CSV table of C-alpha atoms in Angstrom, one decimal:
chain,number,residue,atom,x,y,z
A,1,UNK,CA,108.1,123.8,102.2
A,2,UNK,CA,107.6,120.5,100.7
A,3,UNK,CA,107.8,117.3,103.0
A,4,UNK,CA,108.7,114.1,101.5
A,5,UNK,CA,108.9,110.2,102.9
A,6,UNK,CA,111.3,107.3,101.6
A,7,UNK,CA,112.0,103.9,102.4
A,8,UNK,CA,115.0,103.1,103.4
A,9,UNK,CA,116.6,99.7,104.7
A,10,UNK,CA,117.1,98.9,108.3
A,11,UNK,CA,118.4,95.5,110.4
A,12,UNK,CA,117.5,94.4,113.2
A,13,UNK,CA,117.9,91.1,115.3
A,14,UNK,CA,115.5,88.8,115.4
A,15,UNK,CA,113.4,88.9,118.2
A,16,UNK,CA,112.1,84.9,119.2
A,17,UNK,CA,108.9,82.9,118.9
A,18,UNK,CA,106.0,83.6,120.9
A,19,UNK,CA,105.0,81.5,123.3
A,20,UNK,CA,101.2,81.5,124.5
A,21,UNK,CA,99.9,79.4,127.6
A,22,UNK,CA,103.5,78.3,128.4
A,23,UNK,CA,103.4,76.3,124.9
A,24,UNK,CA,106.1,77.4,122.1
A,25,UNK,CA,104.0,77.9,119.1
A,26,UNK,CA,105.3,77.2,115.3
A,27,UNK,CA,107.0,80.5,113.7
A,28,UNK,CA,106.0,81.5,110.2
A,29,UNK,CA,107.6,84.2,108.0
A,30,UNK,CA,106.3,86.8,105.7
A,31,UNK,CA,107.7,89.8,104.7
A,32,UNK,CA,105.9,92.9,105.8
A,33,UNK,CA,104.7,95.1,102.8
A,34,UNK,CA,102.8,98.6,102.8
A,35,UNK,CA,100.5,99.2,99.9
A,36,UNK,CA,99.3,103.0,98.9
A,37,UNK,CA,96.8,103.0,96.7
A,38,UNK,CA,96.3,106.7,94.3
A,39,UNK,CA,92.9,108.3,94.9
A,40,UNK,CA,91.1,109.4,91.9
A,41,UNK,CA,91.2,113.2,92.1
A,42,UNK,CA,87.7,114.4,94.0
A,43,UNK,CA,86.8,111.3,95.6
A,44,UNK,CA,87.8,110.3,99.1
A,45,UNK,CA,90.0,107.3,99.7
A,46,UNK,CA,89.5,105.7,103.1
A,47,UNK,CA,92.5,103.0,102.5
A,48,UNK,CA,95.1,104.6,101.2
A,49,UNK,CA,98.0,102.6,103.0
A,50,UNK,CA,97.3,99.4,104.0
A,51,UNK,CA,100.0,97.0,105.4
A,52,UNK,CA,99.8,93.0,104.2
A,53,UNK,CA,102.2,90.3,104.6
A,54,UNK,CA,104.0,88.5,101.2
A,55,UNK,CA,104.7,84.9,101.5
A,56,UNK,CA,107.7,83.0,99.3
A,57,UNK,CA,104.7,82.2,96.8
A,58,UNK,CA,103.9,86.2,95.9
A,59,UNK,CA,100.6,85.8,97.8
A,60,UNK,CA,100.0,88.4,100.2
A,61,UNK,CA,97.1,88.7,103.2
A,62,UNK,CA,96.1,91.7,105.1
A,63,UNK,CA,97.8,92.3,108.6
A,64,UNK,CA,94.8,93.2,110.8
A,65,UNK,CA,95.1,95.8,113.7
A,66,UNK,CA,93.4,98.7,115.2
A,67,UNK,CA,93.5,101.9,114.0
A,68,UNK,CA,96.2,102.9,116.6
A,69,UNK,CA,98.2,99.5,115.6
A,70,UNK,CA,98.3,101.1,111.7
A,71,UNK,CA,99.9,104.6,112.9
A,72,UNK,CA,101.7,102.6,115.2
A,73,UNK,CA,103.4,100.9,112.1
A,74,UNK,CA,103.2,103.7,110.0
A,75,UNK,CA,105.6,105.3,112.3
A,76,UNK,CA,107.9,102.3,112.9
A,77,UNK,CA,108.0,102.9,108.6
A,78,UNK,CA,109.1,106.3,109.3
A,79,UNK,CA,111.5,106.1,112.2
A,80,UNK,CA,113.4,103.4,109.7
A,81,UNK,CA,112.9,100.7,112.3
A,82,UNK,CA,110.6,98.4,110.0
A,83,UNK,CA,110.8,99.0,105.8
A,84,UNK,CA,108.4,97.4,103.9
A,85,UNK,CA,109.7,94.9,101.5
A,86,UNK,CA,112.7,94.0,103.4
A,87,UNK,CA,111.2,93.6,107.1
A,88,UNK,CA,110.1,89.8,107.6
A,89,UNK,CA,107.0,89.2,110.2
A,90,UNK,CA,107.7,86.4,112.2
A,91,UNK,CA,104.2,85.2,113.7
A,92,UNK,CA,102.4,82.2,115.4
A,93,UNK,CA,99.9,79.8,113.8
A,94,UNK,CA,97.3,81.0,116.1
A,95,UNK,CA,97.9,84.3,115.1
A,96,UNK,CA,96.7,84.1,111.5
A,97,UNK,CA,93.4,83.2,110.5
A,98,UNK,CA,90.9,83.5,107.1
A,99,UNK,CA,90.9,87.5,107.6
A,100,UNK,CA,94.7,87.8,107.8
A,101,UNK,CA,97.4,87.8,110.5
A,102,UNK,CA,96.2,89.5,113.3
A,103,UNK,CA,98.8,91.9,115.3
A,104,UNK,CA,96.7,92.7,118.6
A,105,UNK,CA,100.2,94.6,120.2
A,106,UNK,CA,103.1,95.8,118.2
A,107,UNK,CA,104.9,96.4,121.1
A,108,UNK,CA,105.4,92.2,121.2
A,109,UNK,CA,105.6,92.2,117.4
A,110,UNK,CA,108.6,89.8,116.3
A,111,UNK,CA,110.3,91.0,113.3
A,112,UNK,CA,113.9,91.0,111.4
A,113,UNK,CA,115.4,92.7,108.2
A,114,UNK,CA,117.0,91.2,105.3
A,115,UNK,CA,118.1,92.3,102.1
A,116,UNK,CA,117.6,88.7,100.4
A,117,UNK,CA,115.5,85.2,101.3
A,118,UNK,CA,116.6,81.8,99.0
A,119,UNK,CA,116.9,84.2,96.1
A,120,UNK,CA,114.0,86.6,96.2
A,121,UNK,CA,115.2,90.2,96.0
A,122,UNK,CA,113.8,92.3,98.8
A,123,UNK,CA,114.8,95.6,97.2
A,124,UNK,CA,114.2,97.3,94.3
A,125,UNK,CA,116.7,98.3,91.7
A,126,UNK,CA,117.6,101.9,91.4
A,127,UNK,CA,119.8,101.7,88.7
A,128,UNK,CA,120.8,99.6,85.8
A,129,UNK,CA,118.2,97.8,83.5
A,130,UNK,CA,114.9,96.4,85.2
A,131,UNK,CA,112.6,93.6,83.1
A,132,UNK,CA,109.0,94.1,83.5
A,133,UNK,CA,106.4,91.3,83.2
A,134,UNK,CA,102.6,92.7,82.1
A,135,UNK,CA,99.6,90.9,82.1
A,136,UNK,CA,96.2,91.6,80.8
A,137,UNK,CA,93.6,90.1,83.4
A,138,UNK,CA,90.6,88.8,81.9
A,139,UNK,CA,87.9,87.5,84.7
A,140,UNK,CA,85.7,84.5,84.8
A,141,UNK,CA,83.1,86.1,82.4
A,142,UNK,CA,85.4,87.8,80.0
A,143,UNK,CA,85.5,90.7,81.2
A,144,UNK,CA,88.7,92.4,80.6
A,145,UNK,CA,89.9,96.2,79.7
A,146,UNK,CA,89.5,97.0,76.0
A,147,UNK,CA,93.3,97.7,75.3
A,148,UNK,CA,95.1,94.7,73.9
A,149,UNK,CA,98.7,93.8,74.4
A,150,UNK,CA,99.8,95.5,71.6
A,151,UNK,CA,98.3,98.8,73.0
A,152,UNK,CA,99.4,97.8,76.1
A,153,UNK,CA,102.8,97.8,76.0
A,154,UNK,CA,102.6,100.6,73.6
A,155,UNK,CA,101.4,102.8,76.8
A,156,UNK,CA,103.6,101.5,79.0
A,157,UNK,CA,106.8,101.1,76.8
A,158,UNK,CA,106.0,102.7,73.9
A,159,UNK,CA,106.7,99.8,71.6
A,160,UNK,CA,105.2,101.4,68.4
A,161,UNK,CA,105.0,104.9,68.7
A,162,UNK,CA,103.8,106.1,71.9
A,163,UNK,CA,105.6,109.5,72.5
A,164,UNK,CA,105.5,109.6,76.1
A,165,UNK,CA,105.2,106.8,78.3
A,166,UNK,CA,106.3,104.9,81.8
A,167,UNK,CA,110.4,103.5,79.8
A,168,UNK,CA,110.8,106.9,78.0
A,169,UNK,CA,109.9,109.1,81.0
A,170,UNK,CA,111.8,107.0,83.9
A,171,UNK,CA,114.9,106.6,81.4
A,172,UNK,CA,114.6,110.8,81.2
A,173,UNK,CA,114.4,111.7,84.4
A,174,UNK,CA,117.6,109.1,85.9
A,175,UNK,CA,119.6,110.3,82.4
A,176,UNK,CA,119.4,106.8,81.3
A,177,UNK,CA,120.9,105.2,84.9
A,178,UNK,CA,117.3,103.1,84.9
A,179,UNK,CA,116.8,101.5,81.9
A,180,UNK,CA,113.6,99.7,81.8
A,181,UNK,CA,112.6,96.9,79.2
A,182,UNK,CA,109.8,94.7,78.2
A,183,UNK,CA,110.4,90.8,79.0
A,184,UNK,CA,113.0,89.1,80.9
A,185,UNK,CA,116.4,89.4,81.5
A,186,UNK,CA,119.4,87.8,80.0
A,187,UNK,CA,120.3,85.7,83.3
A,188,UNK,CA,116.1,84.0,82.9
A,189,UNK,CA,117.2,80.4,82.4
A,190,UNK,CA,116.5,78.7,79.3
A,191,UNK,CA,113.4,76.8,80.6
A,192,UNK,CA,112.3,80.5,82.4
A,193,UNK,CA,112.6,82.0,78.8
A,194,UNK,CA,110.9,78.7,77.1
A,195,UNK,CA,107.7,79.0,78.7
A,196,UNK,CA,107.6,82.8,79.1
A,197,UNK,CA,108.0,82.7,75.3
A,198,UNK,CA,105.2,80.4,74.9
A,199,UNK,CA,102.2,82.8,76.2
A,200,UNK,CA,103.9,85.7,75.1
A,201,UNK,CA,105.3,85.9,71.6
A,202,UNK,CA,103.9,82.7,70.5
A,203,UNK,CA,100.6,83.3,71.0
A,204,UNK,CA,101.1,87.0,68.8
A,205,UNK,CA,101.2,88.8,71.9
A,206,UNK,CA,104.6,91.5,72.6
A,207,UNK,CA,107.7,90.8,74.7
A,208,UNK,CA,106.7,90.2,77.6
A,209,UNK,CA,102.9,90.7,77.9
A,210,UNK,CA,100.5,88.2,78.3
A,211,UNK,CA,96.8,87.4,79.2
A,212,UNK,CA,95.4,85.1,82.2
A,213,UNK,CA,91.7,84.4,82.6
A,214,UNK,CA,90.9,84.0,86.5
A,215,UNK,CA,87.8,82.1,88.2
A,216,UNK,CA,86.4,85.0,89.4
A,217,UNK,CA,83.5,87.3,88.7
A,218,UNK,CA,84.7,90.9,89.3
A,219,UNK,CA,81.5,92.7,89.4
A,220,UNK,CA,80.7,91.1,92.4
A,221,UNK,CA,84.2,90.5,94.3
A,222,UNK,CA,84.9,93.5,95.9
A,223,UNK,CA,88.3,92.1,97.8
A,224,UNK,CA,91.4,93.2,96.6
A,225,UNK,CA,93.4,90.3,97.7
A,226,UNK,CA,90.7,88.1,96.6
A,227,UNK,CA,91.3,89.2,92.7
A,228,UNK,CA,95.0,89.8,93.1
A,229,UNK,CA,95.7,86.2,95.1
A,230,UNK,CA,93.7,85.2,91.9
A,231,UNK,CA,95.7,86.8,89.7
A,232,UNK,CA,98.9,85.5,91.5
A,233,UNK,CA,98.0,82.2,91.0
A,234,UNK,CA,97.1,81.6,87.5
A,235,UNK,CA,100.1,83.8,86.6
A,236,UNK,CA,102.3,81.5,88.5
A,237,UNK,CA,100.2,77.9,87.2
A,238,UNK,CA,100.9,79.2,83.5
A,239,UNK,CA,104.1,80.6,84.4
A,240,UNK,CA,105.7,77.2,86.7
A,241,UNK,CA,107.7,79.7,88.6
A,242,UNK,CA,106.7,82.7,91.5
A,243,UNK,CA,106.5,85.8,91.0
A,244,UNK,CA,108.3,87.7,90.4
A,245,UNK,CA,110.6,85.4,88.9
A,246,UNK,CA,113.0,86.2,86.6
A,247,UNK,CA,111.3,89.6,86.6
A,248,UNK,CA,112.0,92.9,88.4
A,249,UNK,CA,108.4,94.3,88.3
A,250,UNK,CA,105.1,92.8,87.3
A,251,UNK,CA,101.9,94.9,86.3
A,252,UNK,CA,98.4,93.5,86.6
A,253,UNK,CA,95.8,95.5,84.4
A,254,UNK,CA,92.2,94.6,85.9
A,255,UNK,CA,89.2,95.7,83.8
A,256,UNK,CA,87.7,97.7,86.5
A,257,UNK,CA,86.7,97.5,90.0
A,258,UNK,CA,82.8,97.8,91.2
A,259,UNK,CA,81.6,98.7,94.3
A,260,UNK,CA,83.0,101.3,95.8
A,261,UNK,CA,86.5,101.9,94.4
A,262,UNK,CA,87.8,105.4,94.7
A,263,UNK,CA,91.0,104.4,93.6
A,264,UNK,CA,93.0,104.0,89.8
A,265,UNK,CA,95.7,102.4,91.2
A,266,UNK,CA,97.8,100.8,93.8
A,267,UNK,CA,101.5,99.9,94.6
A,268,UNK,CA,103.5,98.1,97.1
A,269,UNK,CA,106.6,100.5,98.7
A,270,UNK,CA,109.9,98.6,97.6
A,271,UNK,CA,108.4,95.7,96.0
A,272,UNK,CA,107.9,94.4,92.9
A,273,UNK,CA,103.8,94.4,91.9
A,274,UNK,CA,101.4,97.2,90.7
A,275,UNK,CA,98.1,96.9,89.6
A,276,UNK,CA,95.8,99.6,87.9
A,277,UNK,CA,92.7,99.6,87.0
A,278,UNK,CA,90.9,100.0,83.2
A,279,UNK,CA,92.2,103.2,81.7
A,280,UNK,CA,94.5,104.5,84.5
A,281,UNK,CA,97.2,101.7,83.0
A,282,UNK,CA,97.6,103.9,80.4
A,283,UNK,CA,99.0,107.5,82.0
A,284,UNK,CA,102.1,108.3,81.8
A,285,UNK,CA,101.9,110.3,85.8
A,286,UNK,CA,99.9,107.1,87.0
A,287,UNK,CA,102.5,105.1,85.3
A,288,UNK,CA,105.4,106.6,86.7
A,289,UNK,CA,103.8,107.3,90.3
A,290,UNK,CA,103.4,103.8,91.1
A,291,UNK,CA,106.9,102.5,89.7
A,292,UNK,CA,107.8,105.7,92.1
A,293,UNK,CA,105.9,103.4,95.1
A,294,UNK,CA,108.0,100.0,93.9
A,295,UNK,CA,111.0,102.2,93.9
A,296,UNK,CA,110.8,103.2,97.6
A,297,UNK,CA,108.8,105.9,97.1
A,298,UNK,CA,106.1,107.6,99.2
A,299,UNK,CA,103.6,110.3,98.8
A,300,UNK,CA,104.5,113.8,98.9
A,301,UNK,CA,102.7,116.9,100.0
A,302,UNK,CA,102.8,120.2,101.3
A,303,UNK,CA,104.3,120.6,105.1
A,304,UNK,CA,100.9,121.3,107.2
A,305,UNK,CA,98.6,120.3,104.4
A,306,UNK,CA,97.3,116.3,103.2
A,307,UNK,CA,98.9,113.6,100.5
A,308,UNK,CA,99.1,114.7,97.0
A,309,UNK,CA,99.5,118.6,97.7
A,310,UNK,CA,103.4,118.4,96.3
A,311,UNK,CA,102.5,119.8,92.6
A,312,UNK,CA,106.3,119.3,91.8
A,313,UNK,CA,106.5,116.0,92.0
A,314,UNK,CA,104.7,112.7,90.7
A,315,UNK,CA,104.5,111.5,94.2
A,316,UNK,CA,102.5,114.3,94.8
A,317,UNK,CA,99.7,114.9,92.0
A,318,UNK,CA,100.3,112.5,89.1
A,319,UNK,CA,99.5,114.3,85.3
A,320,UNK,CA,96.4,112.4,84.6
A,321,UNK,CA,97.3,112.0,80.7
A,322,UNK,CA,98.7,109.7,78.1
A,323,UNK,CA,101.1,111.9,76.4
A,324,UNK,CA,101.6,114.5,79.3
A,325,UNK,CA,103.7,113.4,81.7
A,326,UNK,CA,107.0,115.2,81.5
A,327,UNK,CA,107.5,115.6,85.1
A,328,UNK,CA,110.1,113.7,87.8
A,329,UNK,CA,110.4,113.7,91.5
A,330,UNK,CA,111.0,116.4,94.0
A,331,UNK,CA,114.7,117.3,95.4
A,332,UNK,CA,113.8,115.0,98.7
A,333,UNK,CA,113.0,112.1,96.2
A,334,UNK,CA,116.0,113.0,94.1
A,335,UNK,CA,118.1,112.9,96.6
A,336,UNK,CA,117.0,109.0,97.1
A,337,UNK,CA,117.2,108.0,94.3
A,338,UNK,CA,120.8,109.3,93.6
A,339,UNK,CA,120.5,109.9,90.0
A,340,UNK,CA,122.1,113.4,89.9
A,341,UNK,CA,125.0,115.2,91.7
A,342,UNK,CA,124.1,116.4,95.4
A,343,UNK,CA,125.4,118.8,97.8
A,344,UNK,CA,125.3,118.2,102.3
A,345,UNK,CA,125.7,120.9,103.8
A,346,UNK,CA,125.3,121.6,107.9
A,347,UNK,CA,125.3,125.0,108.3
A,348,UNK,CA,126.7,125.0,111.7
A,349,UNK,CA,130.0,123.3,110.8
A,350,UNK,CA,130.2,124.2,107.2
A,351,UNK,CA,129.3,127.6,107.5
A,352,UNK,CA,127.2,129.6,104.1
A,353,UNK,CA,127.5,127.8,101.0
A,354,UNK,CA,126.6,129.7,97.9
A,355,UNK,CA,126.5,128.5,94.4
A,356,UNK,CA,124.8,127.3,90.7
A,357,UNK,CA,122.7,124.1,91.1
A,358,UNK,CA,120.9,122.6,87.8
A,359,UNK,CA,117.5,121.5,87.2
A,360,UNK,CA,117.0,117.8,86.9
A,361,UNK,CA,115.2,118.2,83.2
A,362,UNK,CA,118.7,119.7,81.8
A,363,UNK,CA,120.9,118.0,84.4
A,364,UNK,CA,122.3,115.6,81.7
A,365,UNK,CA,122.3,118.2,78.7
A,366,UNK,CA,125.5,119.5,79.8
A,367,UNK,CA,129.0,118.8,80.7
A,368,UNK,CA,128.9,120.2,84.0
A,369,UNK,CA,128.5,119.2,87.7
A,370,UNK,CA,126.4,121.8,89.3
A,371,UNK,CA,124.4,119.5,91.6
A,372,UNK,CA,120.6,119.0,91.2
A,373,UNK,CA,119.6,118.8,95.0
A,374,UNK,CA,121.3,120.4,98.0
A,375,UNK,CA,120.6,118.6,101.4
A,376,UNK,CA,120.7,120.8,104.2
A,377,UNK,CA,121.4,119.2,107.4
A,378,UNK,CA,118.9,121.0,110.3
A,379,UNK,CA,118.7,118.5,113.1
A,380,UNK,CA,115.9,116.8,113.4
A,381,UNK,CA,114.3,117.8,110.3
A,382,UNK,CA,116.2,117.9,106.8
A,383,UNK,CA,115.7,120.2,104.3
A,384,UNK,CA,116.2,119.3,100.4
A,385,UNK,CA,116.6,122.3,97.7
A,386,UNK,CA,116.3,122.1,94.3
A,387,UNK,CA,116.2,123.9,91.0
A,388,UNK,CA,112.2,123.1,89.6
A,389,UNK,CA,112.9,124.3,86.0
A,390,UNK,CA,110.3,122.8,83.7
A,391,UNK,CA,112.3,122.1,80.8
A,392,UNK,CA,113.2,118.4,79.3
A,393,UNK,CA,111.9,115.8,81.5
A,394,UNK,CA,110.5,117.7,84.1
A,395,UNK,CA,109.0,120.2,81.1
A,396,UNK,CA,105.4,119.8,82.3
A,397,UNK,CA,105.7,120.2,85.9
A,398,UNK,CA,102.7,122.5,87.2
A,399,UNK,CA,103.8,124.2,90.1
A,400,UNK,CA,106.8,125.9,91.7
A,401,UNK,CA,108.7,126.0,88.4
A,402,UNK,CA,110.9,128.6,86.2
């Protein structure tokens, strides 16, 4: 049995200020954000999900609570009653501090959903064509992965010959309903596309990659928001616009990190920002794992066993290779995403349902509609069925397949 966790979108009323020593203190707002990082295989990761807080300027700052506060919110993320990326934090000035906004009771949090704030989209495309914004990060003493641009976006898009890569295996696996590009999109304004231009293509880089140098010293800055806050804000000085902009996604490719970093990569769930480390930019499973994150997407595993025991499924186990990565999501993913032809059944009021289903790698190879994932409805607990065939897409999946 495979479980599997998505991210769905929830609304509730806003709850009021707070009011401490019988004084009304000033609201703030910041949308509520859950980052997973991917743990290099064999070495333990101690902050795999951490939650932070996104401001209107793309800047983000840890939420600090206890241990029980983070399962306590981890479980509000699974119940559906918060969703990161669309759940905005409403908290006090005395509440927030150099460390981050501190949450010392979520049973008093104050919180509300929406779906958009003056512009910014809360929620990640699952269709249609997405524009991607990459920047190579170069730190204060020009340090900066070996890859340039060119060989960047060839990994990542394959924009000279890469066979396998983060466009070509997305656009395979939704049958071409998620089209992913390189640069911005047709409704950018002309002042947007002006500037983008400017310290893309002009200065010999590709469509839509480009190269900041921030004022720190990684070797010895150990903070993850330190570096990406850094990154943030030169991107957005060059830029004269917030992330993401015009853009649907932006990827930040950091040299390396030093100190104790058991992690390649890290995503925010239904957002719009990854950020990988050195060479880990330039796997296709990696690649398409941490898209999987920014698409609503959480870890997947065995039932009864940890994170990243689902060998089906990118979510679970990511192909640590360039050029293999020929493998999609698992039927509870699928079934998310929409990308295929599905099935409900409820055995009690539908009675046995037997039939041919098709495996996602061939589901658009032929005019038929057998459907690719069959939901059964079992009370509580759902069950998702699909056909694992490793052929096409999905060709090479390592486990459970025919």
């Amino acid at each position: 049995m495979i479980f599997s966790r998505i991210a769905l979108v929830s609304f509730v009323a806003l709850l009021g200020c707070e009011i401490v020593n019988g004084q009304t203190e000033a609201s703030n707002e910041c949308v509520i954000l859950q980052r997973n990082s991917l743990c290099i295989p064999n070495m333990e990761c101690l902050d795999e999900v951490n939650f932070e807080c996104e401001f209107d300027d793309g800047h983000a700052v840890p939420i600090v609570m206890t241990e029980e506060g983070k399962e306590m919110m981890s479980m509000m993320m699974q119940e559906f009653t918060i969703s990161s990326g669309s759940t905005v934090l409403v908290y006090s000035d005395y509440e927030r501090d150099d460390a981050g906004i501190h949450l010392s009771s979520l049973e008093h949090m104050n919180f509300y959903n929406k779906e958009e704030e003056g512009g910014r989209r809360l929620a990640s495309k699952k269709t249609g064509d997405v524009y991607y914004l990459t920047v190579r990060v170069i730190d204060q003493n020009g340090l900066a992965y070996s890859h340039d641009t060119a060989t960047m976006g060839d990994n990542i898009f394959g924009q000279i010959n890469d066979p396998v890569n983060l466009k070509s295996q997305i656009e395979a696996c939704s049958d071409n309903q998620l089209r992913i590009h390189s640069g911005y999109p047709p409704t950018a304004t002309q002042a947007q596309k002006d500037i983008i231009d400017n310290v893309t293509t002009a200065l010999g880089h590709p469509e839509g990659l480009m190269e900041v140098t921030i004022p720190i010293d990684i070797t010895t800055t150990g903070d993850k928001y330190a570096v990406r806050n850094a990154i943030i804000t030169e991107v957005q000085t060059v830029l004269g616009f917030n992330l993401p902009g015009p853009f649907d996604h932006v990827i930040f490719v950091v040299e390396d990190c030093y100190g104790s970093c058991p992690w390649a990569a890290y995503a925010y769930i239904n957002s719009w920002n990854q950020v990988y480390r050195g060479q880990y930019y330039s796997l296709t499973g990696v690649l398409v794992h941490e898209y999987g994150h920014n698409l609503g997407l959480y870890h997947s595993g065995i039932a009864g066993g940890t994170e990243y025991t689902d060998h089906t499924c990118q979510m679970g186990n990511p192909l640590y290779s360039d050029d293999t990565g020929k493998m999609c999501f698992n039927p509870a993913k699928n079934f998310y995403l929409d990308w295929y032809d599905s099935l409900e059944i409820n055995p009690i009021t539908d009675g046995d349902w037997s039939g041919e289903m098709m495996g996602v790698g061939e589901w658009g190879d032929y005019n038929v509609t057998y459907p690719a994932v069959v939901k059964i409805e079992a009370g509580s607990d759902d069950y998702y069925v699909g056909f694992n065939r490793a052929a096409g897409s999905n060709s090479d999946n390592v486990a459970g397949d025919d």
